[in-house]
Backbone as ProteinMPNN parsed JSONL, in Angstrom:
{"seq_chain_A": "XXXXXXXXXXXXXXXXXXXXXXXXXXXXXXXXXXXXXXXXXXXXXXXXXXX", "coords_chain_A": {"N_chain_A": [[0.844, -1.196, 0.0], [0.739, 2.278, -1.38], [1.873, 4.777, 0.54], [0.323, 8.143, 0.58], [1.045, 11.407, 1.162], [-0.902, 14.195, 1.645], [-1.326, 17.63, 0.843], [-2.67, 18.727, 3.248], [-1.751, 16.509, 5.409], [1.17, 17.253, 5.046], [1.499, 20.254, 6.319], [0.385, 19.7, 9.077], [2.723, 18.107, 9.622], [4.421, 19.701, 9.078], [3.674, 22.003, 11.444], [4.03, 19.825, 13.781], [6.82, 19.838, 13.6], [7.663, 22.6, 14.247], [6.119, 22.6, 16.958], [8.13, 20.815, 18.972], [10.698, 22.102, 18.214], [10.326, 24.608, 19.166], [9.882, 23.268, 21.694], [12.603, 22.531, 22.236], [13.69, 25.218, 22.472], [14.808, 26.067, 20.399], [15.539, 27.887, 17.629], [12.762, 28.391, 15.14], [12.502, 28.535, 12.412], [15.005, 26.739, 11.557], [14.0, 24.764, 10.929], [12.416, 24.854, 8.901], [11.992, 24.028, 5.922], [12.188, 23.794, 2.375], [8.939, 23.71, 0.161], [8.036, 21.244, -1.566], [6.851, 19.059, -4.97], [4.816, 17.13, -4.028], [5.5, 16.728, -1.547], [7.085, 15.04, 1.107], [7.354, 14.814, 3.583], [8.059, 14.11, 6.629], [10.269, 13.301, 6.118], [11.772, 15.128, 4.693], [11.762, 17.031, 6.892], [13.435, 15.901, 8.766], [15.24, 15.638, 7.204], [16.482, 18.294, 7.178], [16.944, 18.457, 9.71], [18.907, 17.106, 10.878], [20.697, 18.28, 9.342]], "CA_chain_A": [[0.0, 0.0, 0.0], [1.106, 3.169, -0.749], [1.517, 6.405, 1.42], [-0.082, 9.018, -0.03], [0.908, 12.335, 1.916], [-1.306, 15.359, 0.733], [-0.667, 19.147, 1.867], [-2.891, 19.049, 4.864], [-0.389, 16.431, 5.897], [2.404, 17.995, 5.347], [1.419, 21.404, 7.019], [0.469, 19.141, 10.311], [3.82, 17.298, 10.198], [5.891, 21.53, 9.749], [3.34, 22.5, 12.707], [4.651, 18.972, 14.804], [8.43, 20.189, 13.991], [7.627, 23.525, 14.907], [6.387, 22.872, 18.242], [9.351, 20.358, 19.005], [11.818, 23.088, 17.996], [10.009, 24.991, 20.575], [10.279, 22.895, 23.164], [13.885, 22.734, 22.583], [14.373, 26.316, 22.397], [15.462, 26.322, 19.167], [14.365, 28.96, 16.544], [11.669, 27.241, 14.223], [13.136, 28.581, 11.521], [15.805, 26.465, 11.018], [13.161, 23.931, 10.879], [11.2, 25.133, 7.566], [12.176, 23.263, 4.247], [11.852, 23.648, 0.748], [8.185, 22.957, -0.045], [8.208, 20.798, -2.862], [5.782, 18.934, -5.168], [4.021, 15.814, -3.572], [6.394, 16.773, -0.505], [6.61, 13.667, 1.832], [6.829, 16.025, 4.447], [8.914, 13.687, 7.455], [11.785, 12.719, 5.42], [12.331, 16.19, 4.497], [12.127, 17.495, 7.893], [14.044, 14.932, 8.963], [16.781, 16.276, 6.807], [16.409, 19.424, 7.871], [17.115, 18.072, 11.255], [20.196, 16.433, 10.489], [21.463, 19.371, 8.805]], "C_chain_A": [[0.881, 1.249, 0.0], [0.91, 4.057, 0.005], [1.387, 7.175, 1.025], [0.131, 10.546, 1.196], [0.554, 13.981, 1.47], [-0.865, 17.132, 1.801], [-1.088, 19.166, 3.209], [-2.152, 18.234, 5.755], [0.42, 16.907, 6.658], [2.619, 19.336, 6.51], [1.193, 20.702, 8.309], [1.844, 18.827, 10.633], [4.99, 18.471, 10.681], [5.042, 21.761, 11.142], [4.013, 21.73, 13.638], [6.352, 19.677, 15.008], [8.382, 21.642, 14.542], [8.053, 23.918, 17.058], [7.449, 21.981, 19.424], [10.475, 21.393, 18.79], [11.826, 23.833, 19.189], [10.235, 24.786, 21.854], [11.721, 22.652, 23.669], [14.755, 24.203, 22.588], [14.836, 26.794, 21.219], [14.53, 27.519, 18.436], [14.053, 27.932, 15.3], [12.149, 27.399, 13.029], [13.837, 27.655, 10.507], [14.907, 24.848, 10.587], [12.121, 23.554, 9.78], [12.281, 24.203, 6.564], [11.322, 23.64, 3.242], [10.283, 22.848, 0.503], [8.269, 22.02, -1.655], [7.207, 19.576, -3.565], [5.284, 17.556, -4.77], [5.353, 15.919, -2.365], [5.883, 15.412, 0.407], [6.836, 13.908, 2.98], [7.861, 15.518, 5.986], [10.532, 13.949, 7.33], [12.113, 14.18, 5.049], [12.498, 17.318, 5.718], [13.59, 17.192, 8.411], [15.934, 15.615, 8.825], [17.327, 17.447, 7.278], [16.868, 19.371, 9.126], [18.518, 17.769, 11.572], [21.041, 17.246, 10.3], [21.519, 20.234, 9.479]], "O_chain_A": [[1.639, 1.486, 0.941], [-0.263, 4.301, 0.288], [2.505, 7.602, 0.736], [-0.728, 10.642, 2.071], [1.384, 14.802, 1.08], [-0.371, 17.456, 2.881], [-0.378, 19.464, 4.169], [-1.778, 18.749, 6.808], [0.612, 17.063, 7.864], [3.546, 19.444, 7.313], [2.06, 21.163, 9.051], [2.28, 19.154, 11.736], [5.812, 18.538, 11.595], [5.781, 21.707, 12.125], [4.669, 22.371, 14.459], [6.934, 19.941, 16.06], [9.215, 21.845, 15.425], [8.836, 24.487, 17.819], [7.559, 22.396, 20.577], [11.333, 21.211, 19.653], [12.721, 23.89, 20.032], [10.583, 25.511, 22.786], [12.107, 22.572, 24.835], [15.974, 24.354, 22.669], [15.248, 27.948, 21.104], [13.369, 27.897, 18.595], [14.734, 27.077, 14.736], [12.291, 26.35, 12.401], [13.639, 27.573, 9.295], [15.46, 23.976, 9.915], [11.358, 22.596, 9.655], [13.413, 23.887, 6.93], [10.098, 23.775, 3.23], [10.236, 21.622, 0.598], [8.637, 22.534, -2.711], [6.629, 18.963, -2.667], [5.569, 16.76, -5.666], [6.19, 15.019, -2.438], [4.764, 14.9, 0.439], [6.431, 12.995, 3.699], [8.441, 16.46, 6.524], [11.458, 14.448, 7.97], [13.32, 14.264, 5.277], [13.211, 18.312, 5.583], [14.57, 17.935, 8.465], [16.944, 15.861, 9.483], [18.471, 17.578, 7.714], [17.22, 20.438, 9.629], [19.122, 18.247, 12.531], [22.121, 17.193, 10.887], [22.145, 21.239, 9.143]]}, "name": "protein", "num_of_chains": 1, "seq": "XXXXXXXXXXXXXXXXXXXXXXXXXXXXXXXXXXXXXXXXXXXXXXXXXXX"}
């Protein structure tokens, strides 16, 4: 089966990293990513995270 992850998604999963950033103090900022088209919205946090 695939995973289909549509915008309203995605915009839940930036609000989750948001308020995680938050709770670490961090500025959310560094937390946004590149929207991009059929974004899969974790995995690109993710990276973001990493990075």
């Amino acid at each position: 089966m695939e995973l289909i992850v549509d915008d309203l998604h995605v915009h839940r999963l930036r609000q989750i990293w948001i308020l995680i950033a938050k709770q670490l103090g961090e500025d959310h900022e560094h937390f946004k990513y590149t929207r991009r088209k059929r974004a899969t919205g974790a995995p690109a946090a993710a990276d973001q995270i990493a990075a």
